[in-house]
PDB file of C-alpha atoms in Angstrom:
ATOM      1  CA  UNK D   1      30.862 -58.321 -38.014  1.00 80.00           C
ATOM      2  CA  UNK D   2      33.367 -59.374 -35.381  1.00 87.00           C
ATOM      3  CA  UNK D   3      35.977 -56.722 -34.698  1.00 90.00           C
ATOM      4  CA  UNK D   4      38.922 -58.886 -35.674  1.00 89.00           C
ATOM      5  CA  UNK D   5      37.314 -59.331 -39.094  1.00 91.00           C
ATOM      6  CA  UNK D   6      37.024 -55.548 -39.460  1.00 91.00           C
ATOM      7  CA  UNK D   7      40.736 -55.227 -38.715  1.00 91.00           C
ATOM      8  CA  UNK D   8      41.592 -58.020 -41.154  1.00 93.00           C
ATOM      9  CA  UNK D   9      39.535 -56.423 -43.943  1.00 94.00           C
ATOM     10  CA  UNK D  10      41.354 -53.152 -43.320  1.00 92.00           C
ATOM     11  CA  UNK D  11      44.632 -55.076 -43.596  1.00 92.00           C
ATOM     12  CA  UNK D  12      43.468 -56.660 -46.853  1.00 94.00           C
ATOM     13  CA  UNK D  13      42.571 -53.255 -48.317  1.00 94.00           C
ATOM     14  CA  UNK D  14      45.952 -51.817 -47.333  1.00 91.00           C
ATOM     15  CA  UNK D  15      47.729 -54.869 -48.784  1.00 91.00           C
ATOM     16  CA  UNK D  16      45.783 -54.522 -52.023  1.00 91.00           C
ATOM     17  CA  UNK D  17      46.848 -50.887 -52.257  1.00 88.00           C
ATOM     18  CA  UNK D  18      50.451 -51.917 -51.646  1.00 87.00           C
ATOM     19  CA  UNK D  19      50.367 -54.623 -54.317  1.00 87.00           C
ATOM     20  CA  UNK D  20      48.757 -52.119 -56.653  1.00 86.00           C
ATOM     21  CA  UNK D  21      51.592 -49.695 -56.024  1.00 83.00           C
ATOM     22  CA  UNK D  22      54.134 -52.455 -56.660  1.00 82.00           C
ATOM     23  CA  UNK D  23      52.615 -53.268 -60.025  1.00 83.00           C
ATOM     24  CA  UNK D  24      51.961 -49.679 -61.124  1.00 81.00           C
ATOM     25  CA  UNK D  25      55.544 -48.610 -60.375  1.00 74.00           C
ATOM     26  CA  UNK D  26      54.628 -45.010 -59.631  1.00 76.00           C
ATOM     27  CA  UNK D  27      57.193 -45.128 -56.856  1.00 75.00           C
ATOM     28  CA  UNK D  28      60.495 -46.944 -57.470  1.00 78.00           C
ATOM     29  CA  UNK D  29      60.148 -50.659 -56.595  1.00 78.00           C
ATOM     30  CA  UNK D  30      62.877 -50.578 -53.981  1.00 80.00           C
ATOM     31  CA  UNK D  31      60.942 -48.009 -51.956  1.00 80.00           C
ATOM     32  CA  UNK D  32      57.601 -49.740 -52.373  1.00 81.00           C
ATOM     33  CA  UNK D  33      58.950 -52.983 -50.933  1.00 83.00           C
ATOM     34  CA  UNK D  34      59.851 -51.183 -47.761  1.00 86.00           C
ATOM     35  CA  UNK D  35      56.477 -49.499 -47.265  1.00 85.00           C
ATOM     36  CA  UNK D  36      55.065 -52.191 -44.946  1.00 88.00           C
ATOM     37  CA  UNK D  37      58.058 -51.781 -42.672  1.00 91.00           C
ATOM     38  CA  UNK D  38      57.618 -48.016 -42.615  1.00 91.00           C
ATOM     39  CA  UNK D  39      53.948 -48.543 -41.821  1.00 89.00           C
ATOM     40  CA  UNK D  40      54.601 -50.873 -38.882  1.00 92.00           C
ATOM     41  CA  UNK D  41      57.347 -48.654 -37.492  1.00 95.00           C
ATOM     42  CA  UNK D  42      55.161 -45.537 -37.776  1.00 95.00           C
ATOM     43  CA  UNK D  43      52.334 -47.319 -36.027  1.00 92.00           C
ATOM     44  CA  UNK D  44      54.701 -48.341 -33.244  1.00 94.00           C
ATOM     45  CA  UNK D  45      56.046 -44.812 -32.896  1.00 96.00           C
ATOM     46  CA  UNK D  46      52.548 -43.386 -32.843  1.00 94.00           C
ATOM     47  CA  UNK D  47      51.600 -45.829 -30.103  1.00 93.00           C
ATOM     48  CA  UNK D  48      54.646 -44.908 -28.021  1.00 94.00           C
ATOM     49  CA  UNK D  49      53.908 -41.240 -28.547  1.00 95.00           C
ATOM     50  CA  UNK D  50      50.330 -41.701 -27.363  1.00 93.00           C
ATOM     51  CA  UNK D  51      51.554 -43.534 -24.277  1.00 93.00           C
ATOM     52  CA  UNK D  52      54.141 -40.850 -23.527  1.00 94.00           C
ATOM     53  CA  UNK D  53      51.788 -37.927 -24.042  1.00 93.00           C
ATOM     54  CA  UNK D  54      49.079 -39.625 -22.042  1.00 91.00           C
ATOM     55  CA  UNK D  55      51.495 -40.302 -19.226  1.00 92.00           C
ATOM     56  CA  UNK D  56      52.631 -36.686 -19.128  1.00 91.00           C
ATOM     57  CA  UNK D  57      49.071 -35.413 -19.141  1.00 90.00           C
ATOM     58  CA  UNK D  58      47.748 -38.105 -16.781  1.00 92.00           C
ATOM     59  CA  UNK D  59      45.115 -36.367 -14.695  1.00 91.00           C
ATOM     60  CA  UNK D  60      45.762 -36.594 -10.969  1.00 91.00           C
ATOM     61  CA  UNK D  61      43.677 -35.354  -8.093  1.00 91.00           C
ATOM     62  CA  UNK D  62      45.666 -35.136  -4.859  1.00 89.00           C
ATOM     63  CA  UNK D  63      43.028 -32.910  -3.287  1.00 91.00           C
ATOM     64  CA  UNK D  64      40.487 -35.715  -3.649  1.00 91.00           C
ATOM     65  CA  UNK D  65      42.279 -37.837  -1.076  1.00 90.00           C
ATOM     66  CA  UNK D  66      41.937 -34.988   1.410  1.00 91.00           C
ATOM     67  CA  UNK D  67      38.289 -34.423   0.585  1.00 93.00           C
ATOM     68  CA  UNK D  68      37.681 -38.120   0.992  1.00 93.00           C
ATOM     69  CA  UNK D  69      39.241 -38.089   4.460  1.00 92.00           C
ATOM     70  CA  UNK D  70      36.918 -35.230   5.399  1.00 94.00           C
ATOM     71  CA  UNK D  71      33.919 -37.100   4.042  1.00 94.00           C
ATOM     72  CA  UNK D  72      34.908 -40.203   5.975  1.00 93.00           C
ATOM     73  CA  UNK D  73      35.197 -38.230   9.220  1.00 93.00           C
ATOM     74  CA  UNK D  74      31.830 -36.598   8.632  1.00 94.00           C
ATOM     75  CA  UNK D  75      30.211 -39.939   7.858  1.00 93.00           C
ATOM     76  CA  UNK D  76      31.708 -41.643  10.905  1.00 93.00           C
ATOM     77  CA  UNK D  77      30.486 -38.875  13.214  1.00 93.00           C
ATOM     78  CA  UNK D  78      26.950 -39.020  11.894  1.00 93.00           C
ATOM     79  CA  UNK D  79      26.717 -42.796  11.930  1.00 92.00           C
ATOM     80  CA  UNK D  80      28.233 -43.156  15.396  1.00 91.00           C
ATOM     81  CA  UNK D  81      25.590 -40.753  16.702  1.00 91.00           C
ATOM     82  CA  UNK D  82      22.856 -42.826  15.127  1.00 89.00           C
ATOM     83  CA  UNK D  83      24.091 -46.051  16.611  1.00 86.00           C
ATOM     84  CA  UNK D  84      25.747 -47.657  13.616  1.00 85.00           C
ATOM     85  CA  UNK D  85      28.954 -49.450  14.501  1.00 83.00           C
ATOM     86  CA  UNK D  86      31.781 -47.720  12.656  1.00 80.00           C
ATOM     87  CA  UNK D  87      34.644 -49.292  14.534  1.00 71.00           C
ATOM     88  CA  UNK D  88      37.812 -50.025  12.592  1.00 55.00           C
ATOM     89  CA  UNK D  89      37.682 -52.838  10.018  1.00 45.00           C
TER      90      UNK D  89
ATOM     91  CA  UNK Y   1      11.057 -39.263 -20.126  1.00 52.00           C
ATOM     92  CA  UNK Y   2       9.543 -37.652 -17.067  1.00 60.00           C
ATOM     93  CA  UNK Y   3      12.477 -37.094 -14.735  1.00 65.00           C
ATOM     94  CA  UNK Y   4      10.284 -37.182 -11.662  1.00 70.00           C
ATOM     95  CA  UNK Y   5       9.282 -40.761 -12.357  1.00 87.00           C
ATOM     96  CA  UNK Y   6      12.822 -42.155 -12.494  1.00 94.00           C
ATOM     97  CA  UNK Y   7      14.062 -44.527  -9.848  1.00 96.00           C
ATOM     98  CA  UNK Y   8      17.702 -45.484  -9.521  1.00 96.00           C
ATOM     99  CA  UNK Y   9      18.743 -48.896  -8.190  1.00 97.00           C
ATOM    100  CA  UNK Y  10      22.314 -48.781  -6.927  1.00 96.00           C
ATOM    101  CA  UNK Y  11      23.939 -52.202  -6.857  1.00 96.00           C
ATOM    102  CA  UNK Y  12      26.939 -52.465  -4.552  1.00 95.00           C
ATOM    103  CA  UNK Y  13      28.708 -55.845  -4.436  1.00 94.00           C
ATOM    104  CA  UNK Y  14      30.579 -56.220  -1.161  1.00 93.00           C
ATOM    105  CA  UNK Y  15      33.123 -58.533   0.377  1.00 91.00           C
ATOM    106  CA  UNK Y  16      34.616 -57.547   3.717  1.00 91.00           C
ATOM    107  CA  UNK Y  17      33.569 -53.923   3.471  1.00 91.00           C
ATOM    108  CA  UNK Y  18      32.230 -53.533   6.988  1.00 91.00           C
ATOM    109  CA  UNK Y  19      33.304 -49.940   7.401  1.00 91.00           C
ATOM    110  CA  UNK Y  20      33.177 -48.771   3.796  1.00 92.00           C
ATOM    111  CA  UNK Y  21      29.597 -49.859   3.198  1.00 94.00           C
ATOM    112  CA  UNK Y  22      28.380 -47.626   6.033  1.00 94.00           C
ATOM    113  CA  UNK Y  23      30.384 -44.678   4.710  1.00 94.00           C
ATOM    114  CA  UNK Y  24      29.123 -45.220   1.184  1.00 94.00           C
ATOM    115  CA  UNK Y  25      25.483 -45.421   2.281  1.00 95.00           C
ATOM    116  CA  UNK Y  26      25.856 -42.181   4.232  1.00 95.00           C
ATOM    117  CA  UNK Y  27      27.442 -40.436   1.243  1.00 95.00           C
ATOM    118  CA  UNK Y  28      24.796 -41.712  -1.172  1.00 96.00           C
ATOM    119  CA  UNK Y  29      22.021 -40.350   0.993  1.00 95.00           C
ATOM    120  CA  UNK Y  30      23.928 -37.086   1.344  1.00 95.00           C
ATOM    121  CA  UNK Y  31      24.315 -36.547  -2.399  1.00 95.00           C
ATOM    122  CA  UNK Y  32      20.968 -37.856  -3.642  1.00 94.00           C
ATOM    123  CA  UNK Y  33      18.504 -35.908  -1.546  1.00 91.00           C
ATOM    124  CA  UNK Y  34      15.729 -35.336  -4.070  1.00 89.00           C
ATOM    125  CA  UNK Y  35      16.113 -38.528  -6.021  1.00 93.00           C
ATOM    126  CA  UNK Y  36      14.142 -41.742  -5.770  1.00 95.00           C
ATOM    127  CA  UNK Y  37      16.660 -44.531  -5.258  1.00 96.00           C
ATOM    128  CA  UNK Y  38      17.373 -47.807  -3.525  1.00 96.00           C
ATOM    129  CA  UNK Y  39      20.682 -49.419  -2.577  1.00 96.00           C
ATOM    130  CA  UNK Y  40      21.036 -53.140  -3.210  1.00 96.00           C
ATOM    131  CA  UNK Y  41      23.912 -54.640  -1.251  1.00 96.00           C
ATOM    132  CA  UNK Y  42      25.040 -57.969  -2.665  1.00 95.00           C
ATOM    133  CA  UNK Y  43      27.310 -59.361  -0.001  1.00 94.00           C
ATOM    134  CA  UNK Y  44      29.178 -62.591  -0.683  1.00 93.00           C
ATOM    135  CA  UNK Y  45      29.110 -64.006   2.835  1.00 92.00           C
ATOM    136  CA  UNK Y  46      31.675 -61.589   4.294  1.00 92.00           C
ATOM    137  CA  UNK Y  47      33.283 -63.010   7.415  1.00 92.00           C
ATOM    138  CA  UNK Y  48      33.894 -59.538   8.877  1.00 91.00           C
ATOM    139  CA  UNK Y  49      30.255 -58.816   9.697  1.00 91.00           C
ATOM    140  CA  UNK Y  50      29.408 -56.575   6.736  1.00 92.00           C
ATOM    141  CA  UNK Y  51      25.840 -57.863   6.746  1.00 93.00           C
ATOM    142  CA  UNK Y  52      25.313 -56.902  10.400  1.00 93.00           C
ATOM    143  CA  UNK Y  53      26.347 -53.360   9.575  1.00 93.00           C
ATOM    144  CA  UNK Y  54      23.951 -53.299   6.620  1.00 94.00           C
ATOM    145  CA  UNK Y  55      21.137 -54.379   8.946  1.00 94.00           C
ATOM    146  CA  UNK Y  56      21.977 -51.477  11.274  1.00 93.00           C
ATOM    147  CA  UNK Y  57      21.898 -49.153   8.286  1.00 94.00           C
ATOM    148  CA  UNK Y  58      18.526 -50.576   7.298  1.00 94.00           C
ATOM    149  CA  UNK Y  59      17.173 -49.660  10.740  1.00 93.00           C
ATOM    150  CA  UNK Y  60      18.465 -46.145  10.270  1.00 93.00           C
ATOM    151  CA  UNK Y  61      17.480 -45.482   6.662  1.00 94.00           C
ATOM    152  CA  UNK Y  62      14.657 -47.933   6.027  1.00 93.00           C
ATOM    153  CA  UNK Y  63      14.435 -51.392   4.551  1.00 93.00           C
ATOM    154  CA  UNK Y  64      12.780 -50.011   1.465  1.00 93.00           C
ATOM    155  CA  UNK Y  65      15.832 -47.866   0.721  1.00 94.00           C
ATOM    156  CA  UNK Y  66      18.520 -50.432   1.573  1.00 95.00           C
ATOM    157  CA  UNK Y  67      18.054 -53.966   0.323  1.00 96.00           C
ATOM    158  CA  UNK Y  68      20.349 -56.676   1.617  1.00 95.00           C
ATOM    159  CA  UNK Y  69      20.472 -59.528  -0.867  1.00 95.00           C
ATOM    160  CA  UNK Y  70      23.457 -61.675   0.147  1.00 93.00           C
ATOM    161  CA  UNK Y  71      24.946 -64.791  -1.342  1.00 93.00           C
ATOM    162  CA  UNK Y  72      26.589 -67.689   0.420  1.00 90.00           C
ATOM    163  CA  UNK Y  73      30.128 -67.163  -0.800  1.00 89.00           C
ATOM    164  CA  UNK Y  74      32.384 -65.217  -3.150  1.00 87.00           C
ATOM    165  CA  UNK Y  75      30.878 -65.835  -6.558  1.00 86.00           C
ATOM    166  CA  UNK Y  76      32.250 -63.053  -8.738  1.00 82.00           C
ATOM    167  CA  UNK Y  77      31.257 -59.599  -9.901  1.00 85.00           C
ATOM    168  CA  UNK Y  78      29.215 -60.423 -12.987  1.00 86.00           C
ATOM    169  CA  UNK Y  79      26.923 -62.794 -11.148  1.00 88.00           C
ATOM    170  CA  UNK Y  80      26.666 -60.252  -8.296  1.00 91.00           C
ATOM    171  CA  UNK Y  81      25.190 -57.729 -10.729  1.00 92.00           C
ATOM    172  CA  UNK Y  82      22.833 -60.307 -12.195  1.00 91.00           C
ATOM    173  CA  UNK Y  83      21.755 -61.264  -8.678  1.00 93.00           C
ATOM    174  CA  UNK Y  84      21.204 -57.624  -7.694  1.00 94.00           C
ATOM    175  CA  UNK Y  85      19.303 -56.916 -10.899  1.00 94.00           C
ATOM    176  CA  UNK Y  86      16.662 -59.463  -9.902  1.00 94.00           C
ATOM    177  CA  UNK Y  87      15.653 -57.223  -7.001  1.00 95.00           C
ATOM    178  CA  UNK Y  88      16.030 -53.859  -8.703  1.00 95.00           C
ATOM    179  CA  UNK Y  89      12.778 -51.952  -8.914  1.00 95.00           C
ATOM    180  CA  UNK Y  90      14.215 -48.863 -10.570  1.00 94.00           C
ATOM    181  CA  UNK Y  91      14.259 -48.096 -14.276  1.00 95.00           C
ATOM    182  CA  UNK Y  92      17.929 -47.178 -13.987  1.00 97.00           C
ATOM    183  CA  UNK Y  93      20.736 -49.171 -12.416  1.00 96.00           C
ATOM    184  CA  UNK Y  94      24.008 -47.791 -11.086  1.00 96.00           C
ATOM    185  CA  UNK Y  95      26.948 -50.060 -10.432  1.00 94.00           C
ATOM    186  CA  UNK Y  96      29.865 -49.009  -8.287  1.00 93.00           C
ATOM    187  CA  UNK Y  97      32.675 -50.382  -6.128  1.00 91.00           C
ATOM    188  CA  UNK Y  98      32.304 -50.625  -2.369  1.00 91.00           C
ATOM    189  CA  UNK Y  99      35.818 -49.592  -1.389  1.00 89.00           C
ATOM    190  CA  UNK Y 100      35.266 -45.819  -1.694  1.00 90.00           C
ATOM    191  CA  UNK Y 101      37.377 -45.515  -4.837  1.00 90.00           C
ATOM    192  CA  UNK Y 102      34.083 -44.422  -6.413  1.00 92.00           C
ATOM    193  CA  UNK Y 103      32.605 -41.411  -4.660  1.00 94.00           C
ATOM    194  CA  UNK Y 104      28.795 -41.024  -4.555  1.00 95.00           C
ATOM    195  CA  UNK Y 105      29.179 -37.278  -5.085  1.00 95.00           C
ATOM    196  CA  UNK Y 106      29.324 -38.005  -8.822  1.00 96.00           C
ATOM    197  CA  UNK Y 107      25.828 -39.473  -8.924  1.00 95.00           C
ATOM    198  CA  UNK Y 108      24.164 -36.150  -9.725  1.00 95.00           C
ATOM    199  CA  UNK Y 109      26.455 -35.641 -12.725  1.00 96.00           C
ATOM    200  CA  UNK Y 110      25.697 -39.157 -14.009  1.00 96.00           C
ATOM    201  CA  UNK Y 111      21.968 -38.543 -13.667  1.00 96.00           C
ATOM    202  CA  UNK Y 112      22.174 -35.083 -15.229  1.00 96.00           C
ATOM    203  CA  UNK Y 113      24.164 -36.372 -18.203  1.00 96.00           C
ATOM    204  CA  UNK Y 114      21.644 -39.121 -18.813  1.00 96.00           C
ATOM    205  CA  UNK Y 115      18.667 -36.760 -18.620  1.00 96.00           C
ATOM    206  CA  UNK Y 116      20.349 -34.265 -20.952  1.00 96.00           C
ATOM    207  CA  UNK Y 117      21.349 -36.773 -23.602  1.00 96.00           C
ATOM    208  CA  UNK Y 118      18.907 -39.632 -23.178  1.00 95.00           C
ATOM    209  CA  UNK Y 119      21.885 -41.984 -23.152  1.00 96.00           C
ATOM    210  CA  UNK Y 120      21.454 -45.691 -22.458  1.00 96.00           C
ATOM    211  CA  UNK Y 121      24.708 -45.830 -20.520  1.00 96.00           C
ATOM    212  CA  UNK Y 122      26.692 -43.155 -18.698  1.00 97.00           C
ATOM    213  CA  UNK Y 123      30.161 -44.318 -17.766  1.00 95.00           C
ATOM    214  CA  UNK Y 124      32.615 -42.606 -15.478  1.00 95.00           C
ATOM    215  CA  UNK Y 125      36.045 -41.936 -16.940  1.00 94.00           C
ATOM    216  CA  UNK Y 126      39.168 -41.251 -14.952  1.00 92.00           C
ATOM    217  CA  UNK Y 127      41.270 -40.285 -17.933  1.00 91.00           C
ATOM    218  CA  UNK Y 128      39.833 -36.958 -19.081  1.00 90.00           C
ATOM    219  CA  UNK Y 129      40.202 -33.410 -17.794  1.00 89.00           C
ATOM    220  CA  UNK Y 130      38.048 -33.018 -14.743  1.00 90.00           C
ATOM    221  CA  UNK Y 131      38.664 -36.614 -13.800  1.00 91.00           C
ATOM    222  CA  UNK Y 132      41.763 -38.171 -12.349  1.00 92.00           C
ATOM    223  CA  UNK Y 133      43.415 -40.782 -10.220  1.00 92.00           C
ATOM    224  CA  UNK Y 134      45.139 -40.454  -6.872  1.00 91.00           C
ATOM    225  CA  UNK Y 135      47.350 -43.077  -5.306  1.00 89.00           C
ATOM    226  CA  UNK Y 136      49.109 -44.480  -8.367  1.00 90.00           C
ATOM    227  CA  UNK Y 137      52.851 -44.377  -8.820  1.00 89.00           C
ATOM    228  CA  UNK Y 138      54.548 -43.775 -12.173  1.00 90.00           C
ATOM    229  CA  UNK Y 139      54.776 -47.464 -13.040  1.00 89.00           C
ATOM    230  CA  UNK Y 140      51.081 -47.983 -12.407  1.00 89.00           C
ATOM    231  CA  UNK Y 141      50.177 -44.966 -14.513  1.00 91.00           C
ATOM    232  CA  UNK Y 142      52.437 -46.250 -17.286  1.00 91.00           C
ATOM    233  CA  UNK Y 143      50.796 -49.673 -17.367  1.00 89.00           C
ATOM    234  CA  UNK Y 144      47.368 -48.061 -17.262  1.00 89.00           C
ATOM    235  CA  UNK Y 145      48.183 -45.720 -20.132  1.00 91.00           C
ATOM    236  CA  UNK Y 146      49.885 -48.454 -22.179  1.00 91.00           C
ATOM    237  CA  UNK Y 147      46.955 -50.807 -21.642  1.00 91.00           C
ATOM    238  CA  UNK Y 148      44.537 -48.092 -22.670  1.00 91.00           C
ATOM    239  CA  UNK Y 149      46.399 -47.178 -25.880  1.00 91.00           C
ATOM    240  CA  UNK Y 150      46.590 -50.861 -26.816  1.00 92.00           C
ATOM    241  CA  UNK Y 151      42.897 -51.350 -26.194  1.00 92.00           C
ATOM    242  CA  UNK Y 152      41.967 -48.205 -28.146  1.00 92.00           C
ATOM    243  CA  UNK Y 153      44.118 -49.302 -31.109  1.00 90.00           C
ATOM    244  CA  UNK Y 154      42.872 -52.880 -31.175  1.00 91.00           C
ATOM    245  CA  UNK Y 155      39.247 -52.509 -30.160  1.00 92.00           C
ATOM    246  CA  UNK Y 156      38.026 -49.001 -31.107  1.00 91.00           C
ATOM    247  CA  UNK Y 157      35.735 -49.173 -28.070  1.00 91.00           C
ATOM    248  CA  UNK Y 158      34.199 -45.708 -28.192  1.00 89.00           C
ATOM    249  CA  UNK Y 159      34.976 -44.884 -24.563  1.00 92.00           C
ATOM    250  CA  UNK Y 160      38.106 -43.513 -22.949  1.00 92.00           C
ATOM    251  CA  UNK Y 161      38.043 -45.622 -19.763  1.00 91.00           C
ATOM    252  CA  UNK Y 162      37.442 -49.277 -20.511  1.00 90.00           C
ATOM    253  CA  UNK Y 163      38.088 -50.898 -17.156  1.00 87.00           C
ATOM    254  CA  UNK Y 164      36.098 -48.416 -15.106  1.00 87.00           C
ATOM    255  CA  UNK Y 165      33.218 -49.871 -13.119  1.00 90.00           C
ATOM    256  CA  UNK Y 166      31.331 -46.739 -12.096  1.00 94.00           C
ATOM    257  CA  UNK Y 167      28.401 -46.703 -14.499  1.00 95.00           C
ATOM    258  CA  UNK Y 168      24.748 -45.805 -14.886  1.00 96.00           C
ATOM    259  CA  UNK Y 169      22.661 -48.047 -17.140  1.00 96.00           C
ATOM    260  CA  UNK Y 170      19.070 -48.065 -18.256  1.00 96.00           C
ATOM    261  CA  UNK Y 171      17.848 -51.226 -16.574  1.00 96.00           C
ATOM    262  CA  UNK Y 172      16.734 -52.881 -19.824  1.00 95.00           C
ATOM    263  CA  UNK Y 173      20.101 -52.123 -21.406  1.00 96.00           C
ATOM    264  CA  UNK Y 174      22.039 -53.641 -18.516  1.00 95.00           C
ATOM    265  CA  UNK Y 175      19.908 -56.767 -18.672  1.00 94.00           C
ATOM    266  CA  UNK Y 176      20.529 -57.065 -22.398  1.00 94.00           C
ATOM    267  CA  UNK Y 177      24.291 -56.523 -22.247  1.00 94.00           C
ATOM    268  CA  UNK Y 178      25.011 -58.576 -19.165  1.00 91.00           C
ATOM    269  CA  UNK Y 179      23.347 -61.665 -20.590  1.00 89.00           C
ATOM    270  CA  UNK Y 180      25.978 -61.878 -23.323  1.00 88.00           C
ATOM    271  CA  UNK Y 181      29.056 -61.327 -21.120  1.00 88.00           C
ATOM    272  CA  UNK Y 182      31.129 -64.217 -19.817  1.00 85.00           C
ATOM    273  CA  UNK Y 183      34.430 -62.732 -18.628  1.00 85.00           C
ATOM    274  CA  UNK Y 184      35.602 -62.278 -15.052  1.00 80.00           C
ATOM    275  CA  UNK Y 185      37.092 -59.394 -13.102  1.00 78.00           C
ATOM    276  CA  UNK Y 186      38.030 -56.201 -14.868  1.00 78.00           C
ATOM    277  CA  UNK Y 187      37.873 -57.871 -18.301  1.00 86.00           C
ATOM    278  CA  UNK Y 188      34.181 -58.266 -17.508  1.00 89.00           C
ATOM    279  CA  UNK Y 189      33.836 -54.480 -17.219  1.00 89.00           C
ATOM    280  CA  UNK Y 190      35.610 -54.113 -20.552  1.00 92.00           C
ATOM    281  CA  UNK Y 191      33.400 -56.735 -22.149  1.00 93.00           C
ATOM    282  CA  UNK Y 192      30.249 -54.972 -20.921  1.00 93.00           C
ATOM    283  CA  UNK Y 193      31.118 -51.619 -22.397  1.00 94.00           C
ATOM    284  CA  UNK Y 194      32.510 -53.004 -25.658  1.00 94.00           C
ATOM    285  CA  UNK Y 195      29.452 -55.188 -26.239  1.00 94.00           C
ATOM    286  CA  UNK Y 196      27.192 -52.246 -25.475  1.00 95.00           C
ATOM    287  CA  UNK Y 197      29.149 -50.148 -27.941  1.00 94.00           C
ATOM    288  CA  UNK Y 198      28.912 -52.842 -30.635  1.00 93.00           C
ATOM    289  CA  UNK Y 199      25.174 -53.141 -30.091  1.00 93.00           C
ATOM    290  CA  UNK Y 200      24.892 -49.463 -30.862  1.00 94.00           C
ATOM    291  CA  UNK Y 201      23.743 -48.242 -27.463  1.00 96.00           C
ATOM    292  CA  UNK Y 202      24.152 -44.509 -26.835  1.00 96.00           C
ATOM    293  CA  UNK Y 203      27.032 -44.182 -24.361  1.00 96.00           C
ATOM    294  CA  UNK Y 204      28.089 -40.949 -22.680  1.00 96.00           C
ATOM    295  CA  UNK Y 205      31.005 -40.257 -20.352  1.00 96.00           C
ATOM    296  CA  UNK Y 206      31.408 -38.065 -17.290  1.00 96.00           C
ATOM    297  CA  UNK Y 207      34.729 -37.325 -15.579  1.00 95.00           C
ATOM    298  CA  UNK Y 208      35.194 -38.957 -12.199  1.00 94.00           C
ATOM    299  CA  UNK Y 209      38.019 -39.001  -9.706  1.00 94.00           C
ATOM    300  CA  UNK Y 210      39.320 -42.280  -8.406  1.00 91.00           C
ATOM    301  CA  UNK Y 211      41.121 -42.483  -5.077  1.00 90.00           C
ATOM    302  CA  UNK Y 212      42.935 -45.780  -4.904  1.00 87.00           C
ATOM    303  CA  UNK Y 213      43.431 -46.689  -1.270  1.00 77.00           C
ATOM    304  CA  UNK Y 214      44.207 -50.346  -1.834  1.00 70.00           C
ATOM    305  CA  UNK Y 215      46.952 -49.979  -4.422  1.00 61.00           C
ATOM    306  CA  UNK Y 216      50.204 -51.080  -2.906  1.00 58.00           C
ATOM    307  CA  UNK Y 217      48.624 -54.140  -1.441  1.00 54.00           C
ATOM    308  CA  UNK Y 218      47.721 -55.436  -4.885  1.00 57.00           C
ATOM    309  CA  UNK Y 219      50.628 -55.511  -7.273  1.00 59.00           C
ATOM    310  CA  UNK Y 220      50.161 -55.458 -11.012  1.00 66.00           C
ATOM    311  CA  UNK Y 221      52.256 -58.469 -11.932  1.00 73.00           C
ATOM    312  CA  UNK Y 222      53.036 -60.458 -15.042  1.00 79.00           C
ATOM    313  CA  UNK Y 223      49.982 -62.662 -14.698  1.00 83.00           C
ATOM    314  CA  UNK Y 224      47.645 -59.636 -14.675  1.00 82.00           C
ATOM    315  CA  UNK Y 225      49.241 -58.400 -17.891  1.00 86.00           C
ATOM    316  CA  UNK Y 226      48.786 -61.811 -19.514  1.00 90.00           C
ATOM    317  CA  UNK Y 227      45.152 -61.897 -18.397  1.00 87.00           C
ATOM    318  CA  UNK Y 228      44.635 -58.467 -19.883  1.00 89.00           C
ATOM    319  CA  UNK Y 229      46.164 -59.410 -23.229  1.00 91.00           C
ATOM    320  CA  UNK Y 230      44.080 -62.580 -23.341  1.00 92.00           C
ATOM    321  CA  UNK Y 231      41.030 -60.447 -22.592  1.00 91.00           C
ATOM    322  CA  UNK Y 232      41.826 -58.065 -25.456  1.00 92.00           C
ATOM    323  CA  UNK Y 233      42.238 -60.927 -27.915  1.00 93.00           C
ATOM    324  CA  UNK Y 234      39.011 -62.525 -26.696  1.00 93.00           C
ATOM    325  CA  UNK Y 235      37.146 -59.244 -27.194  1.00 93.00           C
ATOM    326  CA  UNK Y 236      38.636 -58.734 -30.643  1.00 92.00           C
ATOM    327  CA  UNK Y 237      37.442 -62.134 -31.753  1.00 92.00           C
ATOM    328  CA  UNK Y 238      34.013 -62.239 -30.140  1.00 91.00           C
ATOM    329  CA  UNK Y 239      32.640 -58.683 -30.360  1.00 88.00           C
TER     330      UNK Y 239
END
């Protein structure tokens, strides 16, 4: 099943639940009508939270740049010795 | 699977990587001492003499270890892999970038992970502990993180790093997945891993570090964002 269809079926199930709630009146109607808005807003907030947390915890590796420079120097030395042209690009 | 009988074909597409290709070859040989492998350089007619350098490397390391399989002009990444695959004699294929953002020192961890788990695909991820990125400013990290959260929410891909292109595939799996992919650029990398995930292939991840030395010369502008969104929608509809 194509992914978009999976998402749409999920949406259909959630909508069915919502309509069911509207008809069953377990929660006062005025609240039930607003549930989709709460849902969308929560989803948006969750997304923003995930972005923020991910940004804060974004893994960086400053030491890798240094290690890379060392590797490059080592490689250039070896290759120059063996006759490979490692002049600047 | 008998580990001793495994051969790894490393496909490296190049365009104007005269210096980097030599450095990468040296580093691959340094980090894969007891492994049977070959390097397939798919050069798209680089005007800077990349192919001459590869020929020098062939003299040094052997033409059976370094295969030069060029093409006439810049024809795109996906077709470069397909082209390289034709000459791959290994039962595993590794794809990587030629600009040294991917470091060959991670090869042993890719191979180890695959042997331990029997996975069909091992993909490098920059976004977990043990991995990381260097050379990105805050804005770039923000767009990367935002793009990733959006993709995770919309696609449920099963991997943490969708646009990464440092991967180890079983050769048969790569052949199967690549035949159904049509996108270009980094969306192509996303399409590969999402299709593989949908087909039920066992995918494992290993942390890798990514040193971006070209960022700054390539801005992430509005058109890239639009391309990305179009790619997400395309993948939602077709996978």
